[in-house]
Amino acid sequence: MRAVSTPPPLTAEPPSLPKHSGPPTIVSSLDLDSLEPGTRHNLHLDLFRDPAGQQLRIPVLVVKGAEPGPVLGITAAIHGNELNGIPAVHRFVHGLDPKRLRGTVVGISVVNIPGFLLRRRGFSDARDLNRLFPGKTGGTDSQLVIMRLREQFLTHVNYLVDLHTAGPGRTNPVYARVDLEDPASVELGIAARPDLIVNKPASPKTLRGAARALGIPCVTLELGAPQVLQPEIVLRATKGLRRIARHLEMLSRPLGLGGRPPLCNESSWVYSEHGGLLEVFPDLLARVRKGQPIAHIVNLFGEIVGEYKAPFKAIVIGKTADPVAPIGTRIVHLGKLVPWDE
Ligand SMILES: [Zn+2]
C-alpha cells in the first residue's frame, strides 16, 4: 500500500515563561521613574474599590530597560472574554531581557478583571469599557475605572498596542485597525505584520481614540476569535509585539524592511434581514467580487428564506461563527482593498 505522508500539525512554540516567584508588588500609581533601569516588575495596580469594599487591582508587567528610550504600553482583555492577547503579553514581556532593552515596556495582561472572571465582554456593571473614555470621577463604577486607567496608565506611555479579538459569535484573522491620518500608528500596524490593515478612525470613547487625543500612536490588533486561546494566533501576536519593539528601536536588532499587508480604506458589515439557520460561504481573507453569493439563511424546513451577495468587490475581514441567526445578525465584515499611497 502506498504510504501517505501528512504534513506535521501546526504547533505553537513552547512558551518560555518563568515559574511563580512570589506575590506582585501592590501600587496605587504607576511611577516608572522610580524603578531601577535594567529591572523587571510584576505590579498590582489599585484601580478602584468596589461597592463591597473590595479593591480591584489589575496586573501590570513592567520591564524597565537598562538604556533610556520610549515607553511601549500594551493592553489586553479590556473586553473580558477576548483572551488571545493575554498570553501574547505574557510571552512578549517575559521574552525581554531588561539588560538589553532600550526604554520601558508596560503590559496590562487583563484590563477588565470582572469581565474576565464572568467570561464576558463588559465590566461588572455590563458596560463596555472601550466605549467609556475618558471616564469620569463621580460616574459609574466603569467610568471611574476608565478614568483611573487613563490617568495611571495611558498618560505614562509613548506608544500603545491594544489587543482584541472578534466579538461574540464571530471570528476574524489577525488584522490591525489604524487611522490612516496618523502615520506613526500605521507604521506600528505594518510592523506587527498582520494579515490585513483596516483604516478606521477611532471614536474618542475608545482606548485607541483616547490615545490619539493624547498624541500617542496606537494600533488595535484584532486577534482571531473570543473566548478561546488559539496557539498560532497567540504566537503571531507575540512575534508582532516583538517586531513593534524592534521598529521602535527598543531592541538591538532593527526591523528590516518588510512587505506591507493588504490595506482596506473602509469596511462594513452585511446584516441579515431574515431569521433562521445561517451558512456563510467565503473563508476569512477570501476575495469576493461584487454580486458574489456570500451567505444564505434557511428556515427549519430547509427552504431558503434569504440570500446575501457581496455589495462590492471586497476581502473578508470577519464573519459570524454562529449559525443561529436572528434578524439583524452581522453576517460578514467586508473590506474595500485599496493600493498603498507611495
Ligand atoms: Zn474587543
Tab-separated table of C-alpha atoms and ligand atoms in Angstrom:
chain	number	residue	atom	x	y	z
A	1	MET	CA	0.000	0.000	0.000
A	2	ARG	CA	1.263	3.456	-0.880
A	3	ALA	CA	2.377	5.436	2.143
A	4	VAL	CA	0.523	8.668	2.630
A	5	SER	CA	2.626	11.453	4.026
A	6	THR	CA	0.784	14.029	6.015
A	7	PRO	CA	2.279	17.386	6.908
A	8	PRO	CA	3.185	17.814	10.564
A	9	PRO	CA	0.460	19.557	12.544
A	10	LEU	CA	0.882	23.233	13.299
A	11	THR	CA	2.114	23.603	16.824
A	12	ALA	CA	2.731	26.671	18.895
A	13	GLU	CA	6.213	27.393	20.180
A	14	PRO	CA	6.547	26.104	23.751
A	15	PRO	CA	6.369	29.250	25.844
A	16	SER	CA	9.402	30.099	27.923
A	17	LEU	CA	7.667	31.505	30.949
A	18	PRO	CA	9.160	31.868	34.433
A	19	LYS	CA	7.984	29.942	37.475
A	20	HIS	CA	5.896	31.812	40.031
A	21	SER	CA	8.275	33.694	42.294
A	22	GLY	CA	6.154	35.450	44.888
A	23	PRO	CA	3.336	37.962	45.108
A	24	PRO	CA	3.235	41.078	42.910
A	25	THR	CA	4.011	44.491	44.350
A	26	ILE	CA	0.841	46.433	45.126
A	27	VAL	CA	0.963	50.035	43.914
A	28	SER	CA	-1.620	52.794	43.824
A	29	SER	CA	0.076	54.635	40.980
A	30	LEU	CA	2.449	53.811	38.171
A	31	ASP	CA	5.754	55.536	38.908
A	32	LEU	CA	8.084	54.302	36.172
A	33	ASP	CA	10.790	56.848	37.029
A	34	SER	CA	11.280	55.308	40.471
A	35	LEU	CA	12.162	51.887	39.021
A	36	GLU	CA	15.816	50.916	38.616
A	37	PRO	CA	16.953	50.630	34.989
A	38	GLY	CA	17.516	47.045	33.869
A	39	THR	CA	14.823	45.525	36.103
A	40	ARG	CA	11.556	43.636	35.781
A	41	HIS	CA	8.451	44.079	37.975
A	42	ASN	CA	5.081	42.435	38.487
A	43	LEU	CA	2.795	45.169	39.799
A	44	HIS	CA	-0.764	45.017	41.016
A	45	LEU	CA	-2.178	48.465	40.295
A	46	ASP	CA	-5.060	49.642	42.501
A	47	LEU	CA	-7.769	50.901	40.185
A	48	PHE	CA	-10.908	51.064	42.203
A	49	ARG	CA	-12.693	49.970	45.379
A	50	ASP	CA	-15.981	48.310	44.538
A	51	PRO	CA	-19.230	48.905	46.482
A	52	ALA	CA	-18.457	45.868	48.675
A	53	GLY	CA	-15.154	47.441	49.659
A	54	GLN	CA	-13.036	45.053	47.593
A	55	GLN	CA	-10.030	46.575	45.903
A	56	LEU	CA	-9.886	45.974	42.165
A	57	ARG	CA	-6.287	45.577	41.032
A	58	ILE	CA	-5.003	44.967	37.532
A	59	PRO	CA	-1.834	43.021	36.625
A	60	VAL	CA	0.857	45.280	35.163
A	61	LEU	CA	4.048	43.673	33.857
A	62	VAL	CA	6.880	46.192	33.619
A	63	VAL	CA	10.311	45.767	32.100
A	64	LYS	CA	12.464	48.837	32.518
A	65	GLY	CA	15.369	48.655	30.118
A	66	ALA	CA	18.952	49.411	31.058
A	67	GLU	CA	19.011	52.162	28.424
A	68	PRO	CA	16.562	55.073	28.246
A	69	GLY	CA	14.008	55.028	25.454
A	70	PRO	CA	10.291	55.092	24.706
A	71	VAL	CA	7.548	53.612	26.878
A	72	LEU	CA	5.562	50.989	24.985
A	73	GLY	CA	2.185	50.194	26.544
A	74	ILE	CA	0.260	47.037	25.728
A	75	THR	CA	-3.282	46.265	26.859
A	76	ALA	CA	-5.230	43.024	26.572
A	77	ALA	CA	-8.743	41.969	27.555
A	78	ILE	CA	-10.362	45.373	28.012
A	79	HIS	CA	-13.151	43.173	26.676
A	80	GLY	CA	-13.024	40.477	29.341
A	81	ASN	CA	-13.705	37.500	27.070
A	82	GLU	CA	-11.098	38.382	24.421
A	83	LEU	CA	-8.306	36.101	25.532
A	84	ASN	CA	-5.707	35.632	22.780
A	85	GLY	CA	-3.899	38.846	23.751
A	86	ILE	CA	-3.282	37.732	27.343
A	87	PRO	CA	-0.641	35.032	26.677
A	88	ALA	CA	0.798	37.255	23.938
A	89	VAL	CA	1.515	39.926	26.580
A	90	HIS	CA	2.996	37.284	28.901
A	91	ARG	CA	5.255	35.764	26.243
A	92	PHE	CA	6.395	39.052	24.799
A	93	VAL	CA	7.195	40.625	28.180
A	94	HIS	CA	8.910	37.550	29.642
A	95	GLY	CA	10.927	37.187	26.443
A	96	LEU	CA	12.561	40.589	27.011
A	97	ASP	CA	15.968	40.949	28.631
A	98	PRO	CA	15.906	44.109	30.812
A	99	LYS	CA	19.675	44.466	30.424
A	100	ARG	CA	19.338	44.674	26.652
A	101	LEU	CA	16.146	46.707	26.394
A	102	ARG	CA	16.052	50.364	25.413
A	103	GLY	CA	13.060	52.069	27.026
A	104	THR	CA	10.264	50.520	29.063
A	105	VAL	CA	7.520	48.033	28.314
A	106	VAL	CA	4.316	48.228	30.364
A	107	GLY	CA	1.904	45.376	29.661
A	108	ILE	CA	-1.542	45.015	31.227
A	109	SER	CA	-2.484	41.398	30.630
A	110	VAL	CA	-6.135	41.783	31.715
A	111	VAL	CA	-7.684	45.253	31.892
A	112	ASN	CA	-11.208	44.049	32.621
A	113	ILE	CA	-10.848	41.647	35.561
A	114	PRO	CA	-14.603	41.304	36.344
A	115	GLY	CA	-15.398	40.593	32.679
A	116	PHE	CA	-12.560	38.062	32.512
A	117	LEU	CA	-13.938	36.196	35.546
A	118	LEU	CA	-17.512	36.358	34.247
A	119	ARG	CA	-16.356	35.302	30.754
A	120	ARG	CA	-17.984	38.293	29.200
A	121	ARG	CA	-17.134	41.404	27.235
A	122	GLY	CA	-18.431	44.046	29.631
A	123	PHE	CA	-17.398	45.161	33.111
A	124	SER	CA	-19.133	44.142	36.381
A	125	ASP	CA	-21.936	46.587	35.531
A	126	ALA	CA	-22.071	45.098	31.978
A	127	ARG	CA	-20.849	48.366	30.430
A	128	ASP	CA	-18.370	48.179	27.546
A	129	LEU	CA	-15.179	49.718	28.975
A	130	ASN	CA	-13.944	50.503	25.481
A	131	ARG	CA	-16.805	52.958	24.932
A	132	LEU	CA	-16.331	54.990	28.111
A	133	PHE	CA	-13.172	57.047	27.615
A	134	PRO	CA	-12.090	59.411	29.017
A	135	GLY	CA	-14.156	58.221	32.011
A	136	LYS	CA	-15.144	60.486	34.858
A	137	THR	CA	-14.898	60.937	38.598
A	138	GLY	CA	-18.217	60.583	40.327
A	139	GLY	CA	-19.585	58.480	37.456
A	140	THR	CA	-20.488	54.815	37.407
A	141	ASP	CA	-18.009	52.154	38.537
A	142	SER	CA	-16.922	51.543	34.957
A	143	GLN	CA	-16.476	55.263	34.222
A	144	LEU	CA	-14.306	55.610	37.303
A	145	VAL	CA	-12.180	52.619	36.292
A	146	ILE	CA	-11.625	54.138	32.856
A	147	MET	CA	-10.668	57.484	34.318
A	148	ARG	CA	-8.106	55.762	36.554
A	149	LEU	CA	-6.783	53.645	33.684
A	150	ARG	CA	-6.327	56.739	31.561
A	151	GLU	CA	-4.539	58.647	34.320
A	152	GLN	CA	-2.499	55.809	35.795
A	153	PHE	CA	-1.504	54.046	32.604
A	154	LEU	CA	-2.321	55.757	29.325
A	155	THR	CA	-0.727	59.103	30.145
A	156	HIS	CA	2.532	57.261	31.007
A	157	VAL	CA	3.102	55.605	27.620
A	158	ASN	CA	4.515	56.907	24.333
A	159	TYR	CA	3.077	54.134	22.136
A	160	LEU	CA	0.148	51.800	22.650
A	161	VAL	CA	-0.883	48.418	21.278
A	162	ASP	CA	-4.423	47.386	22.268
A	163	LEU	CA	-5.181	43.682	21.823
A	164	HIS	CA	-8.672	42.449	20.974
A	165	THR	CA	-10.462	39.608	19.187
A	166	ALA	CA	-13.648	39.390	17.170
A	167	GLY	CA	-16.893	39.976	19.048
A	168	PRO	CA	-19.061	37.185	20.484
A	169	GLY	CA	-20.048	34.506	17.962
A	170	ARG	CA	-17.698	35.908	15.327
A	171	THR	CA	-14.153	35.379	14.145
A	172	ASN	CA	-11.518	37.229	12.176
A	173	PRO	CA	-7.902	36.783	11.092
A	174	VAL	CA	-5.092	38.874	12.578
A	175	TYR	CA	-5.769	42.418	11.462
A	176	ALA	CA	-4.745	45.888	12.548
A	177	ARG	CA	-7.068	48.847	12.949
A	178	VAL	CA	-5.336	52.147	12.370
A	179	ASP	CA	-6.116	55.712	11.431
A	180	LEU	CA	-4.520	56.409	8.042
A	181	GLU	CA	-4.303	60.088	9.016
A	182	ASP	CA	-1.813	59.112	11.722
A	183	PRO	CA	1.351	57.770	10.011
A	184	ALA	CA	3.063	56.659	13.247
A	185	SER	CA	0.090	54.406	14.033
A	186	VAL	CA	0.123	52.981	10.522
A	187	GLU	CA	3.811	52.118	10.985
A	188	LEU	CA	3.003	50.236	14.199
A	189	GLY	CA	0.375	48.273	12.281
A	190	ILE	CA	2.739	47.441	9.433
A	191	ALA	CA	5.474	46.403	11.885
A	192	ALA	CA	3.119	43.878	13.525
A	193	ARG	CA	2.743	42.136	10.137
A	194	PRO	CA	-0.985	41.338	10.333
A	195	ASP	CA	-2.965	39.676	7.544
A	196	LEU	CA	-4.623	42.984	6.809
A	197	ILE	CA	-4.647	46.639	7.801
A	198	VAL	CA	-8.009	48.343	8.074
A	199	ASN	CA	-8.397	52.104	8.205
A	200	LYS	CA	-10.798	53.006	10.973
A	201	PRO	CA	-10.522	56.370	12.708
A	202	ALA	CA	-11.193	55.605	16.373
A	203	SER	CA	-14.065	57.024	18.376
A	204	PRO	CA	-12.747	59.216	21.217
A	205	LYS	CA	-14.687	56.945	23.581
A	206	THR	CA	-12.326	54.034	22.829
A	207	LEU	CA	-8.869	53.428	24.268
A	208	ARG	CA	-7.334	53.922	20.825
A	209	GLY	CA	-9.252	57.178	20.389
A	210	ALA	CA	-8.211	58.349	23.860
A	211	ALA	CA	-4.589	57.611	22.939
A	212	ARG	CA	-4.998	59.546	19.695
A	213	ALA	CA	-6.385	62.520	21.653
A	214	LEU	CA	-3.204	62.478	23.761
A	215	GLY	CA	-0.988	62.260	20.662
A	216	ILE	CA	0.030	58.661	21.450
A	217	PRO	CA	0.412	56.490	18.328
A	218	CYS	CA	-1.793	53.440	18.816
A	219	VAL	CA	-2.761	50.341	16.906
A	220	THR	CA	-5.540	47.896	17.724
A	221	LEU	CA	-4.700	44.308	16.847
A	222	GLU	CA	-7.718	42.075	16.314
A	223	LEU	CA	-6.657	38.512	17.091
A	224	GLY	CA	-8.967	35.733	15.978
A	225	ALA	CA	-11.952	34.570	17.997
A	226	PRO	CA	-13.152	35.461	21.516
A	227	GLN	CA	-13.416	33.090	24.500
A	228	VAL	CA	-10.615	30.751	23.328
A	229	LEU	CA	-6.838	30.599	23.105
A	230	GLN	CA	-5.667	29.985	19.538
A	231	PRO	CA	-1.984	28.959	19.723
A	232	GLU	CA	-0.981	30.057	16.211
A	233	ILE	CA	-2.634	33.434	16.695
A	234	VAL	CA	-1.029	33.902	20.124
A	235	LEU	CA	2.347	33.142	18.553
A	236	ARG	CA	1.760	35.602	15.715
A	237	ALA	CA	0.697	38.297	18.177
A	238	THR	CA	3.783	37.678	20.325
A	239	LYS	CA	6.037	37.995	17.286
A	240	GLY	CA	4.110	41.071	16.182
A	241	LEU	CA	4.753	42.770	19.537
A	242	ARG	CA	8.427	41.919	19.248
A	243	ARG	CA	8.574	43.410	15.766
A	244	ILE	CA	6.871	46.571	17.037
A	245	ALA	CA	9.562	46.861	19.749
A	246	ARG	CA	12.232	46.411	17.068
A	247	HIS	CA	10.535	49.031	14.895
A	248	LEU	CA	10.709	51.434	17.870
A	249	GLU	CA	14.420	50.566	18.222
A	250	MET	CA	13.887	49.224	21.740
A	251	LEU	CA	15.721	46.014	20.841
A	252	SER	CA	19.200	45.861	19.365
A	253	ARG	CA	18.135	44.050	16.208
A	254	PRO	CA	16.448	46.634	13.987
A	255	LEU	CA	13.347	45.751	11.997
A	256	GLY	CA	14.232	45.168	8.375
A	257	LEU	CA	12.073	46.398	5.571
A	258	GLY	CA	9.195	44.005	5.096
A	259	GLY	CA	6.272	43.998	2.729
A	260	ARG	CA	3.104	45.818	3.637
A	261	PRO	CA	-0.051	43.787	4.233
A	262	PRO	CA	-3.134	44.467	2.104
A	263	LEU	CA	-4.920	47.698	3.053
A	264	CYS	CA	-8.650	48.379	3.354
A	265	ASN	CA	-9.600	52.035	3.435
A	266	GLU	CA	-13.116	51.254	4.643
A	267	SER	CA	-15.181	48.301	5.751
A	268	SER	CA	-18.757	47.418	6.595
A	269	TRP	CA	-20.871	44.508	7.795
A	270	VAL	CA	-23.611	42.762	5.869
A	271	TYR	CA	-26.565	42.176	8.233
A	272	SER	CA	-29.259	39.511	8.000
A	273	GLU	CA	-32.771	40.611	7.091
A	274	HIS	CA	-34.232	37.190	7.869
A	275	GLY	CA	-34.060	34.826	10.823
A	276	GLY	CA	-33.072	31.168	10.578
A	277	LEU	CA	-30.051	28.947	10.080
A	278	LEU	CA	-27.163	30.874	8.572
A	279	GLU	CA	-24.497	29.481	6.245
A	280	VAL	CA	-21.621	31.768	5.284
A	281	PHE	CA	-19.710	30.723	2.141
A	282	PRO	CA	-16.347	32.541	1.861
A	283	ASP	CA	-13.419	31.924	4.210
A	284	LEU	CA	-11.666	34.652	6.137
A	285	LEU	CA	-9.421	36.729	3.845
A	286	ALA	CA	-11.207	35.388	0.738
A	287	ARG	CA	-11.620	37.951	-2.014
A	288	VAL	CA	-15.153	38.231	-3.318
A	289	ARG	CA	-16.470	40.015	-6.382
A	290	LYS	CA	-19.448	42.344	-6.387
A	291	GLY	CA	-22.645	40.283	-6.525
A	292	GLN	CA	-20.962	37.034	-5.415
A	293	PRO	CA	-23.187	34.959	-3.102
A	294	ILE	CA	-21.734	35.156	0.411
A	295	ALA	CA	-24.399	33.579	2.618
A	296	HIS	CA	-27.881	32.204	2.806
A	297	ILE	CA	-30.403	31.652	5.549
A	298	VAL	CA	-32.741	28.683	5.549
A	299	ASN	CA	-35.829	28.105	7.642
A	300	LEU	CA	-36.165	24.955	9.699
A	301	PHE	CA	-37.836	23.184	6.738
A	302	GLY	CA	-34.651	23.654	4.704
A	303	GLU	CA	-36.114	26.337	2.440
A	304	ILE	CA	-34.010	29.340	1.543
A	305	VAL	CA	-35.528	32.471	3.032
A	306	GLY	CA	-32.650	34.867	2.475
A	307	GLU	CA	-29.761	35.100	0.016
A	308	TYR	CA	-26.922	37.548	0.507
A	309	LYS	CA	-24.469	38.854	-2.070
A	310	ALA	CA	-21.339	40.953	-1.749
A	311	PRO	CA	-22.405	44.581	-2.245
A	312	PHE	CA	-18.954	45.489	-3.563
A	313	LYS	CA	-15.650	43.867	-4.526
A	314	ALA	CA	-14.107	43.039	-1.177
A	315	ILE	CA	-11.910	40.984	1.115
A	316	VAL	CA	-13.499	39.087	4.019
A	317	ILE	CA	-12.262	40.669	7.278
A	318	GLY	CA	-14.586	38.818	9.623
A	319	LYS	CA	-17.601	36.554	9.724
A	320	THR	CA	-20.072	35.142	12.136
A	321	ALA	CA	-19.276	31.710	13.525
A	322	ASP	CA	-22.756	31.229	14.972
A	323	PRO	CA	-25.266	29.639	12.594
A	324	VAL	CA	-28.315	30.590	14.655
A	325	ALA	CA	-29.200	33.925	13.117
A	326	PRO	CA	-31.934	36.239	14.301
A	327	ILE	CA	-32.832	39.190	12.066
A	328	GLY	CA	-30.093	41.812	12.236
A	329	THR	CA	-27.213	39.348	12.737
A	330	ARG	CA	-23.839	40.506	11.472
A	331	ILE	CA	-23.029	38.059	8.669
A	332	VAL	CA	-19.772	39.089	7.019
A	333	HIS	CA	-17.393	42.001	7.563
A	334	LEU	CA	-16.180	43.166	4.154
A	335	GLY	CA	-13.288	45.500	3.422
A	336	LYS	CA	-12.566	47.582	0.327
A	337	LEU	CA	-8.992	46.956	-0.781
A	338	VAL	CA	-7.002	49.943	-1.963
A	339	PRO	CA	-3.376	50.323	-3.042
A	340	TRP	CA	-0.940	51.912	-0.606
A	341	ASP	CA	-0.044	55.511	-1.451
A	342	GLU	CA	3.643	55.837	-2.048
B	1	ZN	ZN	-12.574	43.859	21.801
